[in-house]
Amino acid sequence: MTELAKTYTPQAFEGKWYQYWMDQKFFHAEPNSDKEPFTIVIPPPNVTGVLHMGHMLNNTIQDVLVRKARMEGKNACWVPGTDHASIATEAKVVQMLRERGIKKSDLSREDFLKYAWEWKEKYGGIILDQLKKLGASCDWDRTRFTMEPKLSEAVIEVFIDLYNKGLIYRGLRMVNWDPLGKTALSDEEVIHKEVQSKLYYIKYFMADGSGEFVTIATTRPETILADVAICVNPSDERFKAIVGKKVWVPFLKREIPVIADDYVDMDFGTGCLKVTPAHDVNDYALGQKYGLPVIDILDENGFLNADAKDERYIGKDRFAVRKQIAIDLVEAAHILKIEEYKNQVGTSERTGAVIEPRLSLQWWVDMKKFMERNPQVLEAVMSDEIQFHPAKMKNTYKHWIDNIKDWCISRQLWWGQRIPAWYNESGNFVGVGKTAEEALINRANTNDFAKAKADETTPNTQHPTPNAQHPTPNTQHPTPNAQHPSPNALHQDEDVLDTWFSSWLWPISVFDGFENPENEDIKHFYPTNDLVTAPEIMFFWVARMIMAGYEWRGEKPFSNVYYTGIVRDKQRRKMSKSLGNSPDPLDLIAQFGADGVRMGMLICSPAGNDILFDESQVEQGRNFANKIWNAFRLVKSWEVKPDNGFKPEIIISNNISANWFAGRLLQALIDIEDKYKGYKLSEALMGVYKLIWDDFCAWYLEMVKPVYGEPMNESTFNQTIAFFEELMKLLHPFMPFITEEIWQSMATRKAGSSICIEPYPIPRNAQSPDLSRVFETIQQIRNLRNSKGLSPKIAFEISIKANDKSLYEPYNFLIQKLANISAIHYVLVQPDGAILLPVGTDEVFIGLSLKIDLVADREKIEQEIIYLEGFMKSVNAKLSNAKFVANAKPELVEKERQKKADAAQKIEILRKNI
RNA sequence: GGAGGCAUAGCUCAGCUGGUUCAGAGCAUCUGCCUUACAAGCAGAGGGUCCGCGGUUCGAACCCGUGUGCCUCCACCA
């Protein structure tokens, strides 16, 4: 037998076994199987991403679920892949180009995309290799990319389909504009942050030259150059006189009207609002309502354009102008005062830039209509057809669905799926189609509804507001050209689609469910089983996948959604690159082993709770691996001989120990399965941890361990190996590497075998002896040794006075072995001068004359008596309460009576002891 | 501004439909041990007004109300 290292060295095994698993194709699944499918699609990480702690947690959980399912004999399929992440990736490419001295604006679309693909080929997919280090059992043959040709085709088809169904429209609307990314964003991509800013009180002088003025409070003085009106509340007495009159915009001397509308809050600021339709969502609504002009003074970069009219500011950044104009206003005596003010500003999720509300023509999905077609999207979640873990997430989901808004899906970027809309030479919309030809044909064939929708709107036509939340639905398409142009004269929309417009198809598109809706893969693997993701993308992704599932498959995309928490550091700060508080996952793996890291991440991360990561947890994981390793070393070291060479007592004793452990194993299996069912993975892992460390190592192995130098009998050895094997299988989903290594070396295995595909342990009947009194006796004796400074090496005799001897006598060998007792006597009265240890309502006597701190002992016992007497009192109170006896369940009353009797007996024992 | 959630040991969390599992676990702490598998270990111990205050009930960590403190999500008050 080869010597095993004293400590477990993960580096020696992890690479080897991962390679083996790959070679043997254990992770690959085909639909031609009688096995029940079990599918997970990975939340595709950004193609340019690098593994961070969040990924580690998320993918460890997925791997646990998949590995367990695989061992349960299911056709387990975990589909990996990456997301093209249009904004994030484009931003990175732009930055890379800038470093090389190339400006994006100097490149053609084609050239830029060439660079982007180059970048993707070079850095894309690093993260997938990193996942392998973690042990992720993905079906790598199925790796997909959201921008690969087939998936892009699906996206385009879906766009066309939605357009034909009348669910997509193009509209001039206020959008969230990211001046850094130079693109529109959906509401979900905007993060509101509280910032400290200033509230400027600015004087607007009456245009009649009277010298009178009104004061307006604003946080954005630069937008006064885009003002088109002043608005007050109609019932505000202070301003009644000026409604209908005109004021001058500071500096510009442009005359603008004073209007009145209920929207204005009389109590806020000065009760007087400046109206800037081009740069504020509410102002835009007001502008629409009162037919005000729109003056847009900002360009796509957030710089002031010529429409600002004031030379001092044109061509300058909005924030620079804000500072400058404030100074200029003060100088011109236009400022009454400036106050510190806290308010919320929207920022871009990707670039961090402050969002600018901007009027622009974008493509939208009509979500209200979409939801009307697919009511199951909400119903399925509320009825637990799709289960959320934790369930409290259902509230958040419902709230979003109930207040759903149209989805802005066009992005002014190049990296992504180009919108399949076509325009004629004068820029007028012609139609939608994969090609110009198709767009023309499609236009002719477009169903009546879509055609009507496309035709009904001409610029500047207003429609009644169907919903107060959508002040400006103003759906419009430029009037299509009456005569059909030739395809050559058409040009395609310059914009691409929102990344999430491809991600929402992921569970379907990875199985080519759009290209070929009846193919074997999708029929077998869809709907998928579990989705593991972060709560912050519930709206971006989870909700929309559910929508897509019902719209195109008529079926839910998954049955369970497990929301992970955010990984934070000990101070509860979110782990992030910028804070530098996130350890490099690969370093951690190198240091503690993948198994240790997996265990460290999972041991304290209940679903939906943030996990406070600390390296000590990973250390705990490593220690656990080491513990298992050493248990294995022990078992391996035994010299095994046939049973007939042993005394029968030894065989009998060992059988008792084995039976006891079998019972513990049974109970643990049931408990652990229960935890899995509730997706309480941390608790399931804890169950395995305690079963292995406490029950198996600390108790069972010590029970059967031969004295040093003695051999082990064969049947017990085999039984122990069988237990060990069960434990390894139980642990395998959590710690795949060490379990494989040990499983492979604990017995001779067939070529091509693996614990990965071994059957997951199922509960088996076991008759387990009740050793609770025996264990308590052992613990009491150990405790005594500890407190009295008695070496464990000194053996002594004990006497037991028990109500029921059968709870002790058959197990004498255990007490002797584990507490180092030389002999056990059963007595009816207390031996003279013996020390008493209470064990339940029984008494254990130690016949040693020891130097004992009598006072301290006595105090302790007296305290215990006081406690028990108090306890008796409360039990008595219960029992003498007629209402309790009448109302409580009879077995409960009986229990109370038993408790009373036990307590009385214990008190008696303790009294005697004093 | 709206909605939701949380508060139990030093830390992270269990605690199902109210009753004994005299409120549990892991980690951390403390005390003894280098006992031939493991010091990344062994044996043991201590540690809690279940956030405050009311109420319902025979009985409350659990149900209701209220206060306080934290967190998350949503949101266009200049």
Short mmCIF file of C-alpha atoms in Angstrom, two decimals, chain A residues 593-835:
data_model
loop_
_atom_site.label_atom_id
_atom_site.label_comp_id
_atom_site.label_asym_id
_atom_site.label_seq_id
_atom_site.Cartn_x
_atom_site.Cartn_y
_atom_site.Cartn_z
CA GLY A 593 -8.61 23.84 -3.26
CA ALA A 594 -11.81 24.06 -5.27
CA ASP A 595 -13.61 21.81 -2.80
CA GLY A 596 -12.62 24.02 0.11
CA VAL A 597 -13.76 27.15 -1.70
CA ARG A 598 -17.06 25.58 -2.71
CA MET A 599 -17.74 24.47 0.81
CA GLY A 600 -16.68 27.83 2.24
CA MET A 601 -19.08 29.66 -0.05
CA LEU A 602 -22.02 27.42 0.62
CA ILE A 603 -21.76 26.71 4.31
CA CYS A 604 -23.43 29.98 5.26
CA SER A 605 -25.40 31.23 2.32
CA PRO A 606 -29.09 30.51 2.63
CA ALA A 607 -31.10 31.31 -0.49
CA GLY A 608 -31.83 34.98 -0.81
CA ASN A 609 -29.49 36.04 1.97
CA ASP A 610 -26.34 37.93 1.27
CA ILE A 611 -23.26 35.99 2.08
CA LEU A 612 -20.61 37.57 4.21
CA PHE A 613 -17.52 36.10 2.80
CA ASP A 614 -14.46 35.59 4.87
CA GLU A 615 -11.41 33.57 4.14
CA SER A 616 -11.91 31.66 7.39
CA GLN A 617 -14.90 29.93 5.82
CA VAL A 618 -12.79 28.67 2.99
CA GLU A 619 -10.31 27.55 5.58
CA GLN A 620 -13.08 25.58 7.22
CA GLY A 621 -13.76 23.96 3.87
CA ARG A 622 -10.12 23.03 3.48
CA ASN A 623 -10.02 21.66 7.02
CA PHE A 624 -13.02 19.53 6.28
CA ALA A 625 -11.36 18.09 3.21
CA ASN A 626 -8.35 17.32 5.32
CA LYS A 627 -10.48 15.65 7.95
CA ILE A 628 -12.03 13.36 5.38
CA TRP A 629 -8.65 12.65 3.93
CA ASN A 630 -7.33 11.54 7.28
CA ALA A 631 -10.34 9.40 8.02
CA PHE A 632 -9.55 7.69 4.77
CA ARG A 633 -5.92 7.29 5.76
CA LEU A 634 -7.04 5.57 8.94
CA VAL A 635 -9.31 3.14 7.18
CA LYS A 636 -6.65 2.47 4.58
CA SER A 637 -4.10 1.69 7.28
CA TRP A 638 -6.07 -1.15 8.80
CA GLU A 639 -4.75 -4.64 8.44
CA VAL A 640 -7.78 -6.72 7.52
CA LYS A 641 -8.21 -10.36 8.59
CA PRO A 642 -11.10 -12.82 8.23
CA ASP A 643 -13.76 -12.69 10.95
CA ASN A 644 -13.12 -16.24 12.16
CA GLY A 645 -9.80 -15.18 13.61
CA PHE A 646 -11.48 -12.79 16.06
CA LYS A 647 -13.20 -13.20 19.41
CA PRO A 648 -16.97 -13.25 18.92
CA GLU A 649 -17.37 -10.31 21.32
CA ILE A 650 -15.41 -8.11 18.99
CA ILE A 651 -17.56 -9.03 16.03
CA ILE A 652 -20.75 -8.49 18.02
CA SER A 653 -19.53 -5.17 19.35
CA ASN A 654 -18.55 -3.95 15.94
CA ASN A 655 -21.89 -4.99 14.57
CA ILE A 656 -23.62 -2.94 17.22
CA SER A 657 -21.51 0.08 16.26
CA ALA A 658 -22.27 -0.43 12.61
CA ASN A 659 -25.97 -0.73 13.30
CA TRP A 660 -25.88 2.45 15.26
CA PHE A 661 -24.20 4.32 12.43
CA ALA A 662 -26.56 2.83 9.87
CA GLY A 663 -29.40 4.34 11.85
CA ARG A 664 -27.71 7.72 12.00
CA LEU A 665 -27.07 7.57 8.28
CA LEU A 666 -30.69 6.79 7.58
CA GLN A 667 -31.87 9.73 9.63
CA ALA A 668 -29.33 12.06 8.08
CA LEU A 669 -30.30 11.02 4.56
CA ILE A 670 -33.91 11.84 5.27
CA ASP A 671 -33.02 15.20 6.81
CA ILE A 672 -30.66 16.14 4.02
CA GLU A 673 -33.15 15.22 1.33
CA ASP A 674 -35.67 17.41 3.08
CA LYS A 675 -33.26 20.35 2.98
CA TYR A 676 -32.63 19.83 -0.72
CA LYS A 677 -36.34 19.81 -1.40
CA GLY A 678 -36.62 23.23 0.16
CA TYR A 679 -33.49 24.38 -1.72
CA LYS A 680 -31.77 24.90 1.62
CA LEU A 681 -28.40 23.92 0.32
CA SER A 682 -26.41 25.39 3.19
CA GLU A 683 -28.34 23.30 5.62
CA ALA A 684 -28.02 20.19 3.50
CA LEU A 685 -24.28 20.71 3.43
CA MET A 686 -24.22 21.27 7.18
CA GLY A 687 -26.05 18.00 7.58
CA VAL A 688 -23.44 16.15 5.55
CA TYR A 689 -20.66 17.95 7.40
CA LYS A 690 -21.90 16.90 10.81
CA LEU A 691 -22.69 13.40 9.70
CA ILE A 692 -19.15 12.92 8.48
CA TRP A 693 -17.26 14.82 11.14
CA ASP A 694 -19.23 14.02 14.27
CA ASP A 695 -21.10 10.81 13.66
CA PHE A 696 -18.68 9.04 11.39
CA CYS A 697 -15.26 10.29 12.45
CA ALA A 698 -15.73 11.28 16.07
CA TRP A 699 -18.02 8.42 17.05
CA TYR A 700 -18.21 5.55 14.61
CA LEU A 701 -14.55 5.28 13.64
CA GLU A 702 -13.52 5.56 17.27
CA MET A 703 -16.01 2.83 18.15
CA VAL A 704 -14.69 0.29 15.68
CA LYS A 705 -11.07 1.37 15.54
CA PRO A 706 -8.87 -1.57 16.60
CA VAL A 707 -6.39 -0.95 19.37
CA TYR A 708 -3.02 0.01 18.02
CA GLY A 709 -1.27 -2.84 16.26
CA GLU A 710 -4.37 -5.05 16.18
CA PRO A 711 -6.00 -6.07 12.89
CA MET A 712 -9.51 -5.21 11.75
CA ASN A 713 -12.05 -7.92 11.08
CA GLU A 714 -13.13 -8.23 7.49
CA SER A 715 -16.88 -7.79 7.81
CA THR A 716 -16.54 -4.57 9.81
CA PHE A 717 -13.95 -3.30 7.39
CA ASN A 718 -16.27 -3.94 4.48
CA GLN A 719 -19.11 -2.30 6.31
CA THR A 720 -16.96 0.71 7.06
CA ILE A 721 -15.90 1.03 3.45
CA ALA A 722 -19.54 0.81 2.43
CA PHE A 723 -20.42 3.63 4.83
CA PHE A 724 -17.50 5.68 3.61
CA GLU A 725 -18.63 5.21 0.05
CA GLU A 726 -22.14 6.36 0.88
CA LEU A 727 -20.73 9.41 2.60
CA MET A 728 -18.57 10.29 -0.37
CA LYS A 729 -21.54 10.07 -2.68
CA LEU A 730 -23.58 12.20 -0.34
CA LEU A 731 -20.86 14.82 -0.30
CA HIS A 732 -19.93 14.63 -3.95
CA PRO A 733 -22.25 17.37 -5.23
CA PHE A 734 -20.60 19.78 -2.83
CA MET A 735 -17.00 18.59 -2.97
CA PRO A 736 -16.55 16.76 -6.25
CA PHE A 737 -12.78 16.38 -6.35
CA ILE A 738 -11.85 14.84 -3.03
CA THR A 739 -14.85 12.56 -3.15
CA GLU A 740 -13.81 11.28 -6.56
CA GLU A 741 -10.24 10.74 -5.45
CA ILE A 742 -11.25 8.77 -2.38
CA TRP A 743 -14.00 6.86 -4.12
CA GLN A 744 -11.56 5.79 -6.79
CA SER A 745 -8.97 4.60 -4.32
CA MET A 746 -11.17 2.90 -1.74
CA ALA A 747 -11.83 -0.07 -3.98
CA THR A 748 -10.86 -1.44 -7.34
CA ARG A 749 -12.95 0.37 -9.93
CA LYS A 750 -13.81 -0.52 -13.47
CA ALA A 751 -12.24 1.50 -16.22
CA GLY A 752 -14.36 4.54 -17.05
CA SER A 753 -16.16 4.55 -13.74
CA SER A 754 -16.70 7.64 -11.63
CA ILE A 755 -18.50 8.78 -8.54
CA CYS A 756 -20.11 11.37 -10.82
CA ILE A 757 -22.40 8.73 -12.25
CA GLU A 758 -22.79 6.56 -9.17
CA PRO A 759 -26.29 6.34 -7.70
CA TYR A 760 -27.00 8.95 -5.07
CA PRO A 761 -27.59 7.35 -1.64
CA ILE A 762 -31.17 6.53 -0.79
CA PRO A 763 -32.45 5.86 2.72
CA ARG A 764 -32.36 2.20 3.69
CA ASN A 765 -34.04 0.60 6.65
CA ALA A 766 -31.85 0.28 9.69
CA GLN A 767 -32.41 -0.93 13.21
CA SER A 768 -30.41 1.40 15.34
CA PRO A 769 -29.70 0.74 19.02
CA ASP A 770 -30.44 3.63 21.37
CA LEU A 771 -27.03 4.73 22.56
CA SER A 772 -28.08 8.08 23.98
CA ARG A 773 -27.50 7.04 27.61
CA VAL A 774 -24.23 5.43 26.72
CA PHE A 775 -23.01 8.56 24.96
CA GLU A 776 -24.12 10.71 27.84
CA THR A 777 -22.26 8.48 30.26
CA ILE A 778 -19.12 8.72 28.17
CA GLN A 779 -19.42 12.48 27.97
CA GLN A 780 -19.99 12.79 31.69
CA ILE A 781 -16.89 10.75 32.42
CA ARG A 782 -14.80 12.74 29.97
CA ASN A 783 -16.12 15.92 31.48
CA LEU A 784 -15.13 14.72 34.92
CA ARG A 785 -11.65 13.86 33.72
CA ASN A 786 -11.37 17.30 32.22
CA SER A 787 -12.57 19.21 35.21
CA LYS A 788 -10.57 17.17 37.68
CA GLY A 789 -7.45 17.06 35.63
CA LEU A 790 -7.58 13.30 35.30
CA SER A 791 -5.57 12.06 32.40
CA PRO A 792 -7.52 10.11 29.79
CA LYS A 793 -4.80 7.55 30.06
CA ILE A 794 -5.74 6.52 33.61
CA ALA A 795 -8.35 3.80 33.49
CA PHE A 796 -10.78 3.29 36.39
CA GLU A 797 -13.90 1.39 37.28
CA ILE A 798 -17.46 2.68 37.45
CA SER A 799 -20.76 1.48 38.85
CA ILE A 800 -24.12 2.19 37.31
CA LYS A 801 -27.47 2.33 39.02
CA ALA A 802 -29.97 2.34 36.20
CA ASN A 803 -33.74 2.13 35.92
CA ASP A 804 -33.25 0.07 32.82
CA LYS A 805 -29.97 -1.80 32.64
CA SER A 806 -30.53 -2.82 29.03
CA LEU A 807 -29.73 0.71 27.95
CA TYR A 808 -26.18 0.21 29.18
CA GLU A 809 -25.09 -3.35 29.64
CA PRO A 810 -24.99 -4.53 26.03
CA TYR A 811 -22.79 -1.53 25.27
CA ASN A 812 -20.30 -1.84 28.08
CA PHE A 813 -17.56 -2.20 25.51
CA LEU A 814 -18.29 1.27 24.17
CA ILE A 815 -18.10 2.94 27.54
CA GLN A 816 -14.92 1.07 28.28
CA LYS A 817 -13.30 1.89 25.00
CA LEU A 818 -14.33 5.49 24.59
CA ALA A 819 -14.06 6.62 28.20
CA ASN A 820 -11.18 4.34 29.14
CA ILE A 821 -13.05 2.44 31.85
CA SER A 822 -11.53 -0.77 33.16
CA ALA A 823 -14.71 -2.37 34.49
CA ILE A 824 -18.42 -1.61 34.85
CA HIS A 825 -20.57 -2.86 37.73
CA TYR A 826 -24.34 -2.63 37.95
CA VAL A 827 -25.54 -1.75 41.43
CA LEU A 828 -28.75 -1.03 43.31
CA VAL A 829 -27.35 1.31 45.93
CA GLN A 830 -24.70 3.96 45.89
CA PRO A 831 -21.27 2.60 46.83
CA ASP A 832 -19.65 4.32 49.79
CA GLY A 833 -17.59 7.38 49.05
CA ALA A 834 -18.24 7.29 45.34
CA ILE A 835 -18.64 10.33 43.17
#
